[in-house]
Structures are given as C-alpha cells and as structure tokens.
Amino acid sequence: MKKKHHHKNKPGFFKKWSSKLHLWFGLGIGFLIFIISITGALYVFKDEVENLTRKDVIYHHEQNIEQKQILPIRVMEKAVAEQVKEKYPIHWVNVPIDKKMSYMFFWYEHNTKGWNYFDEFPVYKQAYVNPYTGKVLRVYDEKNGFFNIVKMIHWSFLLKQDWGTYVVGIPVIIFVIMLITGIVLWWPKNKAARKQRFSFKWKNIKSWKRKNYDLHNVLGFYASIFALIFSITGLFYAFFVVQAMIYVIFSGGETKYPDFSHIKTKAPIELRTEGTLDKIISTVKAKYPDSYGFAIDLGHEHMDDHEHPNFEVYVKHLSYSYHKSSSLIFDENSGELLHTHDPKDKNFGEKVVNANYDIHVGAILGLPTKIIAFIVSLICASLPVTGFMIWWGRRKKKPVKTA
C-alpha cells in the first residue's frame, strides 16, 4: 500500500520565475560577481594599510619647521624631477594642510589607444617629498601596486576603461536583479516560517547541505540592502544614465548639473610667473586652514590632454573621505580667485553625487561603514559559491523511492 504524501502548494507565477532567473543568472555570472566582490573587499582598507606601511614617509620629520619656509612649488618640482628622472612630466601635486606631512607628487599618463590597463597607463607613480628641502623620501609605482591592480580588476577586469567598465557593469545590473529575486524567494509565507529565516537553527542540524542553504539565505538577506546600495553606487561609474538619475532624483527634479566652465582665465599670459602657483596655494591654505589638503595641476602637456576651460582646485576637507569638498576656480595667469563652490552652496543632488565614491567604498562615516562594506563584500563573494553548492546538491539528489 502506498503512503499518502502531502504535496506542498506550488509556487506562484512570480516566485516561480524569480527562482528561474535567480538560478540562470547565478550560474551565468556567479564567477564574475565573486571576482568583483572579493576585489571590493580587498580594496576597502587601502588607506588604512597604506597609512601603516608608509607612515615613515607620509610625515617628513623635518625639525624646527616653525623657523623654516616651504620651498616654492616650481623649485620643489624641479628638485623632484632631477631625483626621480622619469621621462614623463610630473602631472600634479597633493598639498597637505598639516605642515608635518610630506607633499605628494604624481606622474600619471593615460594612453587612450591602449586596450588593457597596463597599456592604457604608461606611468602612474607617486613620490613623497620633504617640502622644506625638496628631498624625495620614497617613490611608489602605483600602477603595479597591489591596491591599484585590485581596484582596476574591480573597475574594468584590467580591460580598457572605455568599455571595460561595461564588462563589469552589466554583470552588476544582473546581480541587482538577483538580489531582488533573492529577496522574493526568501520572503516567507507566514510568521512561523519568517522566524526560521532570520537566524541559523543549527543546534540539531548535521547536514552540511542544510547549513550551506542557511548561509546562502540568511547571510544573503541581511546583506541584500547594503549590497543593493553598493551595486547602484558602482553602476554610477559604468553608466552615465545612472549618474543622471541619481542627481535628478536627489536634487528634486533638477536636470542640469551646475557648470562653471564659463568662468575662465582672462588675465594676459604675460602675468603668469614662477610664483603664480605659490600664490594659488597660499590662497587655498589661508581660506581652508582646517581642511585636509588639495591638489594642484602643474600645467604640463600630457598624452590625453583636453580643453581646460579654467584652472580648478579641489579641496578635500576630511582625511578619510571625499564627499565634503570645495571647488575653487582661479585665473591661471594672475592667480586671482574667481569663484568658490563650498559644501553649503551645493544642492542635495550634488552632495549625493559627491558622496557616491565614499558610499561605494564604505568611507562615508569612516571606519564603522568601512567594516560594513568589507563584511557585505565578503558575503556577496560567498553567495555565488553557496548558491552553486545548493544547485549542485539538488542536481545530485537521488530520486525518492516509493513503497
């Protein structure tokens, strides 16, 4: 005599197709999501690691600096170029407000004809320099550095940026769909089932398949909201339409991003001297004495040079993030300050756009949000693995024999 079986209610149309999409997409892009997520996790604590490993050169340790003068920027640049002997010109210098910190000179060239990361960037170096003596304390090859390679794998799989970002962006769009379908599949039908899905119930469970299933579902649920945020802020860099949508939504319907390109240098070039950049640097330091630092373009020709309608300086106010920043426009010939755009001048859409990077890497509130970003990235990296194991376990399941 055959035993009677209680058949489970068949899932509805929406849940059925959510299951199919979740499976097909997972098998199709799971490995790519694993790579994107694991590199994201590795990059989260870049600043903390470099601050530790470079602490002996981040600060120059010059004595009696109250009685000394910082060298003019062009004198410093010449001294750095003579010591490093790089065939490309120095691109820009990061100027810290803290007088105890070293200046950072950068060589950065972008070859738009290169088809991969290593061809696309012939040079990306950074030199830490004592601003009182011009002595180069150490030079780092950022192009081949661990964190930059990790970043570019995450950004474009080391492919040419123009299209490599799409190769990353498309799987991330699919991942967003997977996160949504995952929530649909996780969502319980009743309160009793809901209680079981918020935590691990492993007290009397020995089956690794059951534990793996719970890891996928419970961890996936808790990480899903943060994963959606990190995914959308990542898509910001791959697709202009995402940037535009974010700005329009958070600015309350504004469709035109603030543009100051009409504020241009008007003074004759004859007014430009070796001390013009020093005048600009002094103005920025005096205006923002409590900021972290700012970058100054040294004005040389580069491989991918494009039109610069004006001379713009970005001031970073916080050491751990970029979202709080000011933009200053100068006359590059006279060094006169023409326009200032501070955080208080920005609409909410601008502030969200400016905060996008910090939200994406978890730096928005410092270490606590970085820890969240790290954990969520690791969970996202685990989801393709645990999901594949669920599928493989079901695929190998033996048919149940009936009496």
CSV table of C-alpha atoms in Angstrom, one decimal:
chain,number,residue,atom,x,y,z
A,1,MET,CA,0.0,0.0,0.0
A,2,LYS,CA,1.4,3.4,-1.0
A,3,LYS,CA,1.8,6.1,1.6
A,4,LYS,CA,-0.1,9.3,1.2
A,5,HIS,CA,2.1,12.3,0.6
A,6,HIS,CA,1.1,15.9,1.5
A,7,HIS,CA,2.1,17.9,-1.6
A,8,LYS,CA,3.3,21.5,-1.0
A,9,ASN,CA,1.5,24.3,-2.6
A,10,LYS,CA,3.1,25.1,-5.9
A,11,PRO,CA,4.8,28.5,-6.0
A,12,GLY,CA,3.0,31.3,-7.8
A,13,PHE,CA,4.0,32.6,-11.2
A,14,PHE,CA,6.1,35.5,-9.8
A,15,LYS,CA,8.0,33.3,-7.4
A,16,LYS,CA,8.5,30.6,-10.0
A,17,TRP,CA,10.1,32.9,-12.5
A,18,SER,CA,12.1,34.6,-9.7
A,19,SER,CA,13.6,31.2,-9.0
A,20,LYS,CA,14.4,30.5,-12.6
A,21,LEU,CA,16.0,33.9,-13.1
A,22,HIS,CA,17.9,33.7,-9.9
A,23,LEU,CA,19.3,30.3,-10.9
A,24,TRP,CA,20.2,31.1,-14.5
A,25,PHE,CA,21.7,34.4,-13.8
A,26,GLY,CA,23.7,32.9,-10.8
A,27,LEU,CA,25.2,30.2,-13.0
A,28,GLY,CA,25.9,32.6,-15.7
A,29,ILE,CA,27.7,35.4,-13.8
A,30,GLY,CA,28.5,33.9,-10.5
A,31,PHE,CA,32.2,33.8,-11.1
A,32,LEU,CA,32.3,37.4,-12.2
A,33,ILE,CA,30.3,38.6,-9.1
A,34,PHE,CA,32.8,36.6,-7.0
A,35,ILE,CA,35.7,38.5,-8.5
A,36,ILE,CA,34.0,41.9,-8.3
A,37,SER,CA,33.0,41.3,-4.7
A,38,ILE,CA,36.3,39.9,-3.4
A,39,THR,CA,38.3,42.7,-5.0
A,40,GLY,CA,35.9,45.2,-3.5
A,41,ALA,CA,36.5,43.7,-0.1
A,42,LEU,CA,40.3,43.8,-0.5
A,43,TYR,CA,40.2,47.5,-1.5
A,44,VAL,CA,38.1,48.7,1.4
A,45,PHE,CA,41.0,49.2,3.8
A,46,LYS,CA,43.5,50.5,1.3
A,47,ASP,CA,44.0,53.8,3.1
A,48,GLU,CA,44.4,52.2,6.5
A,49,VAL,CA,47.0,49.7,5.2
A,50,GLU,CA,49.0,52.4,3.3
A,51,ASN,CA,48.9,54.7,6.2
A,52,LEU,CA,50.5,52.0,8.3
A,53,THR,CA,53.1,50.8,5.7
A,54,ARG,CA,54.0,54.3,4.6
A,55,LYS,CA,53.9,56.1,7.9
A,56,ASP,CA,57.7,56.8,7.8
A,57,VAL,CA,57.3,58.9,4.6
A,58,ILE,CA,53.8,60.3,5.0
A,59,TYR,CA,55.4,62.6,7.6
A,60,HIS,CA,58.7,64.2,6.6
A,61,HIS,CA,60.1,64.5,10.2
A,62,GLU,CA,61.8,67.8,9.4
A,63,GLN,CA,62.9,69.6,12.6
A,64,ASN,CA,62.2,73.2,13.6
A,65,ILE,CA,59.7,73.8,10.8
A,66,GLU,CA,58.3,76.8,12.6
A,67,GLN,CA,61.5,78.6,11.7
A,68,LYS,CA,61.7,77.3,8.1
A,69,GLN,CA,60.0,78.1,4.8
A,70,ILE,CA,58.4,75.7,2.4
A,71,LEU,CA,60.1,75.8,-1.0
A,72,PRO,CA,58.4,77.4,-4.0
A,73,ILE,CA,56.4,74.7,-5.8
A,74,ARG,CA,58.4,75.1,-9.1
A,75,VAL,CA,61.7,74.8,-7.2
A,76,MET,CA,60.4,71.7,-5.5
A,77,GLU,CA,59.1,70.3,-8.7
A,78,LYS,CA,62.5,70.7,-10.4
A,79,ALA,CA,64.3,69.0,-7.5
A,80,VAL,CA,61.9,66.1,-7.6
A,81,ALA,CA,62.2,65.7,-11.4
A,82,GLU,CA,66.0,65.6,-11.1
A,83,GLN,CA,66.0,63.0,-8.4
A,84,VAL,CA,63.3,60.6,-9.9
A,85,LYS,CA,64.5,61.0,-13.6
A,86,GLU,CA,61.1,60.0,-15.1
A,87,LYS,CA,60.7,60.6,-18.8
A,88,TYR,CA,57.2,61.9,-18.4
A,89,PRO,CA,56.5,65.3,-16.7
A,90,ILE,CA,55.0,65.5,-13.2
A,91,HIS,CA,51.2,65.8,-13.5
A,92,TRP,CA,50.1,67.1,-10.2
A,93,VAL,CA,51.0,67.6,-6.5
A,94,ASN,CA,48.9,66.9,-3.4
A,95,VAL,CA,49.4,69.7,-0.9
A,96,PRO,CA,48.6,68.8,2.7
A,97,ILE,CA,47.4,71.5,5.2
A,98,ASP,CA,49.3,69.8,8.0
A,99,LYS,CA,52.9,71.2,7.8
A,100,LYS,CA,54.3,68.0,9.2
A,101,MET,CA,53.1,66.0,6.2
A,102,SER,CA,55.0,65.3,3.0
A,103,TYR,CA,53.9,66.7,-0.3
A,104,MET,CA,52.9,64.0,-2.8
A,105,PHE,CA,54.0,64.4,-6.5
A,106,PHE,CA,52.3,62.3,-9.2
A,107,TRP,CA,53.3,61.1,-12.6
A,108,TYR,CA,50.1,59.9,-14.5
A,109,GLU,CA,49.7,59.4,-18.2
A,110,HIS,CA,46.7,58.0,-20.0
A,111,ASN,CA,47.2,56.4,-23.4
A,112,THR,CA,43.7,56.2,-24.9
A,113,LYS,CA,44.9,53.8,-27.6
A,114,GLY,CA,45.8,51.1,-25.1
A,115,TRP,CA,43.5,48.1,-25.0
A,116,ASN,CA,44.2,47.0,-21.4
A,117,TYR,CA,45.1,48.6,-18.1
A,118,PHE,CA,48.9,48.1,-18.4
A,119,ASP,CA,49.0,49.6,-21.9
A,120,GLU,CA,46.5,52.3,-21.1
A,121,PHE,CA,48.6,53.8,-18.3
A,122,PRO,CA,52.3,54.1,-19.3
A,123,VAL,CA,53.1,55.6,-15.9
A,124,TYR,CA,51.4,56.1,-12.5
A,125,LYS,CA,53.9,56.9,-9.8
A,126,GLN,CA,53.8,58.8,-6.5
A,127,ALA,CA,56.7,60.4,-4.7
A,128,TYR,CA,56.7,61.6,-1.1
A,129,VAL,CA,58.7,64.8,-0.7
A,130,ASN,CA,60.0,66.9,2.1
A,131,PRO,CA,58.6,70.3,1.2
A,132,TYR,CA,61.4,72.1,3.2
A,133,THR,CA,64.3,70.5,1.4
A,134,GLY,CA,62.8,69.1,-1.8
A,135,LYS,CA,64.3,65.7,-0.9
A,136,VAL,CA,62.4,62.7,-2.3
A,137,LEU,CA,61.7,60.4,0.6
A,138,ARG,CA,60.3,57.4,-1.4
A,139,VAL,CA,58.8,56.7,-4.8
A,140,TYR,CA,55.9,54.2,-5.3
A,141,ASP,CA,55.0,52.6,-8.5
A,142,GLU,CA,51.2,52.9,-8.1
A,143,LYS,CA,50.5,51.4,-11.5
A,144,ASN,CA,51.8,48.0,-10.4
A,145,GLY,CA,50.9,48.3,-6.8
A,146,PHE,CA,48.7,45.7,-5.2
A,147,PHE,CA,45.8,48.0,-4.4
A,148,ASN,CA,45.7,49.7,-7.7
A,149,ILE,CA,45.6,46.4,-9.6
A,150,VAL,CA,42.9,45.2,-7.3
A,151,LYS,CA,41.0,48.4,-8.0
A,152,MET,CA,41.3,48.1,-11.7
A,153,ILE,CA,40.2,44.4,-11.7
A,154,HIS,CA,37.1,45.6,-9.7
A,155,TRP,CA,36.7,48.5,-12.1
A,156,SER,CA,37.2,47.0,-15.5
A,157,PHE,CA,38.7,43.5,-15.2
A,158,LEU,CA,42.0,45.2,-16.3
A,159,LEU,CA,40.5,46.0,-19.7
A,160,LYS,CA,40.4,49.4,-21.4
A,161,GLN,CA,38.3,51.7,-19.3
A,162,ASP,CA,36.1,52.9,-22.1
A,163,TRP,CA,34.5,49.5,-22.4
A,164,GLY,CA,35.9,47.5,-19.5
A,165,THR,CA,33.6,49.3,-17.1
A,166,TYR,CA,30.6,48.0,-19.1
A,167,VAL,CA,32.0,44.4,-18.9
A,168,VAL,CA,31.8,44.9,-15.1
A,169,GLY,CA,28.6,47.0,-15.1
A,170,ILE,CA,26.4,44.5,-17.0
A,171,PRO,CA,27.0,41.7,-14.5
A,172,VAL,CA,26.3,44.1,-11.7
A,173,ILE,CA,23.0,45.0,-13.2
A,174,ILE,CA,22.2,41.3,-13.4
A,175,PHE,CA,23.4,41.0,-9.7
A,176,VAL,CA,20.9,43.7,-8.7
A,177,ILE,CA,18.1,41.6,-10.3
A,178,MET,CA,19.4,38.5,-8.5
A,179,LEU,CA,19.3,40.4,-5.2
A,180,ILE,CA,15.7,41.4,-5.8
A,181,THR,CA,14.7,37.9,-6.9
A,182,GLY,CA,16.6,36.5,-3.9
A,183,ILE,CA,14.5,38.6,-1.5
A,184,VAL,CA,11.4,37.4,-3.3
A,185,LEU,CA,12.5,33.7,-2.8
A,186,TRP,CA,13.5,34.3,0.8
A,187,TRP,CA,10.2,36.0,1.7
A,188,PRO,CA,8.2,33.6,3.9
A,189,LYS,CA,4.5,33.0,3.5
A,190,ASN,CA,3.7,33.1,7.2
A,191,LYS,CA,5.0,34.3,10.6
A,192,ALA,CA,6.2,30.9,11.7
A,193,ALA,CA,8.4,30.5,8.6
A,194,ARG,CA,9.6,34.0,9.0
A,195,LYS,CA,11.1,33.4,12.4
A,196,GLN,CA,13.2,30.5,11.0
A,197,ARG,CA,14.7,32.6,8.2
A,198,PHE,CA,16.2,35.4,10.3
A,199,SER,CA,18.8,33.2,12.1
A,200,PHE,CA,20.7,29.9,11.9
A,201,LYS,CA,19.0,26.9,13.5
A,202,TRP,CA,21.9,24.5,13.6
A,203,LYS,CA,21.6,23.0,17.1
A,204,ASN,CA,20.4,19.6,15.9
A,205,ILE,CA,21.5,20.0,12.2
A,206,LYS,CA,24.4,17.9,11.0
A,207,SER,CA,23.8,18.1,7.2
A,208,TRP,CA,26.3,20.4,5.5
A,209,LYS,CA,23.7,21.0,2.7
A,210,ARG,CA,21.3,22.5,5.2
A,211,LYS,CA,24.0,24.7,6.8
A,212,ASN,CA,25.1,25.8,3.3
A,213,TYR,CA,21.5,26.6,2.4
A,214,ASP,CA,21.1,28.7,5.5
A,215,LEU,CA,24.3,30.5,4.9
A,216,HIS,CA,23.1,31.5,1.4
A,217,ASN,CA,19.7,32.6,2.6
A,218,VAL,CA,20.3,34.2,6.0
A,219,LEU,CA,23.5,36.0,5.1
A,220,GLY,CA,22.1,36.9,1.7
A,221,PHE,CA,19.0,38.5,3.3
A,222,TYR,CA,21.0,40.6,5.8
A,223,ALA,CA,23.5,41.8,3.2
A,224,SER,CA,20.9,42.5,0.5
A,225,ILE,CA,20.1,46.1,1.3
A,226,PHE,CA,23.7,47.1,1.6
A,227,ALA,CA,24.6,45.1,-1.5
A,228,LEU,CA,22.0,47.0,-3.5
A,229,ILE,CA,23.4,50.3,-2.3
A,230,PHE,CA,27.0,49.2,-3.2
A,231,SER,CA,25.8,47.9,-6.5
A,232,ILE,CA,23.9,51.0,-7.5
A,233,THR,CA,26.8,53.3,-6.5
A,234,GLY,CA,29.1,51.1,-8.5
A,235,LEU,CA,26.9,51.4,-11.6
A,236,PHE,CA,27.2,55.1,-11.2
A,237,TYR,CA,30.7,54.8,-12.7
A,238,ALA,CA,29.8,52.4,-15.5
A,239,PHE,CA,26.7,54.2,-16.9
A,240,PHE,CA,26.1,57.9,-17.3
A,241,VAL,CA,22.3,57.4,-17.1
A,242,VAL,CA,22.7,56.1,-13.5
A,243,GLN,CA,24.7,59.3,-12.6
A,244,ALA,CA,22.0,61.4,-14.2
A,245,MET,CA,19.1,59.6,-12.5
A,246,ILE,CA,20.8,59.8,-9.1
A,247,TYR,CA,21.3,63.6,-9.5
A,248,VAL,CA,17.8,64.2,-10.8
A,249,ILE,CA,16.1,62.2,-8.0
A,250,PHE,CA,18.1,63.7,-5.1
A,251,SER,CA,18.1,67.3,-6.4
A,252,GLY,CA,14.3,67.3,-6.6
A,253,GLY,CA,14.0,67.2,-10.3
A,254,GLU,CA,16.9,69.4,-11.4
A,255,THR,CA,18.1,68.2,-14.8
A,256,LYS,CA,21.2,70.4,-15.3
A,257,TYR,CA,24.3,69.8,-13.2
A,258,PRO,CA,26.0,73.0,-12.0
A,259,ASP,CA,28.5,74.1,-14.6
A,260,PHE,CA,31.2,76.8,-14.0
A,261,SER,CA,33.1,76.3,-17.3
A,262,HIS,CA,32.0,79.9,-18.3
A,263,ILE,CA,34.3,81.3,-15.5
A,264,LYS,CA,37.6,81.5,-17.4
A,265,THR,CA,41.0,82.9,-17.2
A,266,LYS,CA,41.0,86.5,-18.6
A,267,ALA,CA,44.4,87.9,-17.5
A,268,PRO,CA,47.1,88.0,-20.2
A,269,ILE,CA,49.6,85.2,-20.1
A,270,GLU,CA,52.4,87.7,-19.5
A,271,LEU,CA,51.2,87.9,-15.9
A,272,ARG,CA,51.9,84.2,-15.3
A,273,THR,CA,55.2,83.8,-13.4
A,274,GLU,CA,57.1,81.0,-11.5
A,275,GLY,CA,55.2,82.2,-8.4
A,276,THR,CA,51.7,82.1,-9.7
A,277,LEU,CA,51.0,78.6,-8.4
A,278,ASP,CA,52.5,79.6,-5.0
A,279,LYS,CA,50.0,82.5,-4.9
A,280,ILE,CA,47.2,80.0,-5.6
A,281,ILE,CA,48.5,77.6,-2.9
A,282,SER,CA,48.7,80.3,-0.3
A,283,THR,CA,45.2,81.5,-1.1
A,284,VAL,CA,43.8,77.9,-0.6
A,285,LYS,CA,45.7,77.3,2.6
A,286,ALA,CA,44.5,80.6,4.1
A,287,LYS,CA,40.9,80.0,3.0
A,288,TYR,CA,40.7,76.5,4.4
A,289,PRO,CA,43.2,76.1,7.3
A,290,ASP,CA,41.2,73.2,8.8
A,291,SER,CA,40.9,71.1,5.6
A,292,TYR,CA,42.9,68.0,4.9
A,293,GLY,CA,44.5,69.1,1.6
A,294,PHE,CA,44.1,69.8,-2.1
A,295,ALA,CA,45.6,69.0,-5.5
A,296,ILE,CA,47.4,71.4,-7.9
A,297,ASP,CA,47.8,70.6,-11.6
A,298,LEU,CA,51.3,71.6,-12.6
A,299,GLY,CA,50.2,72.5,-16.1
A,300,HIS,CA,52.3,70.3,-18.4
A,301,GLU,CA,51.2,68.7,-21.6
A,302,HIS,CA,50.0,65.1,-21.3
A,303,MET,CA,49.1,62.2,-23.6
A,304,ASP,CA,45.3,62.7,-23.2
A,305,ASP,CA,45.2,66.4,-22.8
A,306,HIS,CA,41.9,68.0,-23.3
A,307,GLU,CA,40.5,71.5,-23.0
A,308,HIS,CA,40.6,73.1,-19.6
A,309,PRO,CA,38.2,76.0,-19.6
A,310,ASN,CA,39.6,77.2,-16.3
A,311,PHE,CA,42.1,76.4,-13.5
A,312,GLU,CA,40.1,74.4,-10.9
A,313,VAL,CA,41.4,73.3,-7.5
A,314,TYR,CA,39.5,70.7,-5.4
A,315,VAL,CA,39.9,70.9,-1.6
A,316,LYS,CA,39.4,67.7,0.4
A,317,HIS,CA,38.1,68.7,3.9
A,318,LEU,CA,38.2,65.3,5.6
A,319,SER,CA,41.1,62.8,5.7
A,320,TYR,CA,39.0,59.7,5.4
A,321,SER,CA,36.6,60.6,2.7
A,322,TYR,CA,36.0,62.9,-0.4
A,323,HIS,CA,32.3,63.8,0.0
A,324,LYS,CA,32.9,67.0,1.8
A,325,SER,CA,34.9,69.1,-0.7
A,326,SER,CA,35.1,72.6,-2.1
A,327,SER,CA,35.9,73.7,-5.7
A,328,LEU,CA,37.8,76.8,-6.4
A,329,ILE,CA,38.4,78.4,-9.8
A,330,PHE,CA,41.4,80.6,-10.3
A,331,ASP,CA,42.8,82.8,-13.1
A,332,GLU,CA,45.8,80.6,-14.0
A,333,ASN,CA,47.8,83.6,-15.3
A,334,SER,CA,47.2,86.1,-12.4
A,335,GLY,CA,46.5,83.6,-9.7
A,336,GLU,CA,43.3,85.5,-8.8
A,337,LEU,CA,40.5,83.6,-7.1
A,338,LEU,CA,37.4,83.8,-9.4
A,339,HIS,CA,34.9,81.5,-7.9
A,340,THR,CA,34.3,79.3,-4.8
A,341,HIS,CA,31.8,76.4,-4.5
A,342,ASP,CA,31.6,75.1,-1.0
A,343,PRO,CA,29.5,72.3,0.5
A,344,LYS,CA,27.0,74.9,1.8
A,345,ASP,CA,26.5,76.0,-1.8
A,346,LYS,CA,25.6,72.6,-3.2
A,347,ASN,CA,22.1,71.2,-3.6
A,348,PHE,CA,21.3,67.8,-2.2
A,349,GLY,CA,21.7,66.1,-5.6
A,350,GLU,CA,25.3,67.5,-5.8
A,351,LYS,CA,26.0,66.3,-2.3
A,352,VAL,CA,24.8,62.7,-3.1
A,353,VAL,CA,26.8,62.7,-6.3
A,354,ASN,CA,29.9,63.9,-4.4
A,355,ALA,CA,29.3,61.2,-1.7
A,356,ASN,CA,28.9,58.4,-4.2
A,357,TYR,CA,32.5,57.2,-4.0
A,358,ASP,CA,32.6,57.3,-0.2
A,359,ILE,CA,29.3,55.3,0.0
A,360,HIS,CA,30.6,52.8,-2.5
A,361,VAL,CA,33.8,52.0,-0.6
A,362,GLY,CA,32.2,52.4,2.8
A,363,ALA,CA,34.3,55.6,3.7
A,364,ILE,CA,31.2,57.8,4.2
A,365,LEU,CA,31.4,57.6,8.1
A,366,GLY,CA,34.9,56.4,8.5
A,367,LEU,CA,35.9,53.0,10.0
A,368,PRO,CA,32.4,51.8,11.0
A,369,THR,CA,31.0,52.0,7.5
A,370,LYS,CA,34.2,50.5,6.1
A,371,ILE,CA,33.8,47.5,8.3
A,372,ILE,CA,30.2,47.1,7.0
A,373,ALA,CA,31.4,47.4,3.4
A,374,PHE,CA,34.1,44.8,4.0
A,375,ILE,CA,31.7,42.3,5.6
A,376,VAL,CA,29.0,42.8,3.0
A,377,SER,CA,31.5,42.4,0.1
A,378,LEU,CA,32.7,39.1,1.6
A,379,ILE,CA,29.1,37.9,1.9
A,380,CYS,CA,28.5,38.9,-1.7
A,381,ALA,CA,31.5,36.9,-2.7
A,382,SER,CA,30.2,33.9,-0.8
A,383,LEU,CA,26.7,34.0,-2.4
A,384,PRO,CA,27.8,32.6,-5.8
A,385,VAL,CA,29.7,29.8,-4.0
A,386,THR,CA,26.9,28.8,-1.6
A,387,GLY,CA,24.3,29.2,-4.4
A,388,PHE,CA,26.3,26.9,-6.7
A,389,MET,CA,26.6,24.3,-4.0
A,390,ILE,CA,22.8,24.4,-3.4
A,391,TRP,CA,22.2,23.8,-7.2
A,392,TRP,CA,24.9,21.1,-7.4
A,393,GLY,CA,23.5,19.3,-4.3
A,394,ARG,CA,19.9,19.3,-5.8
A,395,ARG,CA,21.3,18.2,-9.1
A,396,LYS,CA,22.9,15.2,-7.5
A,397,LYS,CA,19.9,14.4,-5.3
A,398,LYS,CA,18.8,10.8,-5.7
A,399,PRO,CA,15.1,10.2,-6.5
A,400,VAL,CA,13.0,9.1,-3.5
A,401,LYS,CA,11.7,5.6,-3.8
A,402,THR,CA,8.0,4.9,-3.1
A,403,ALA,CA,6.8,1.7,-1.4
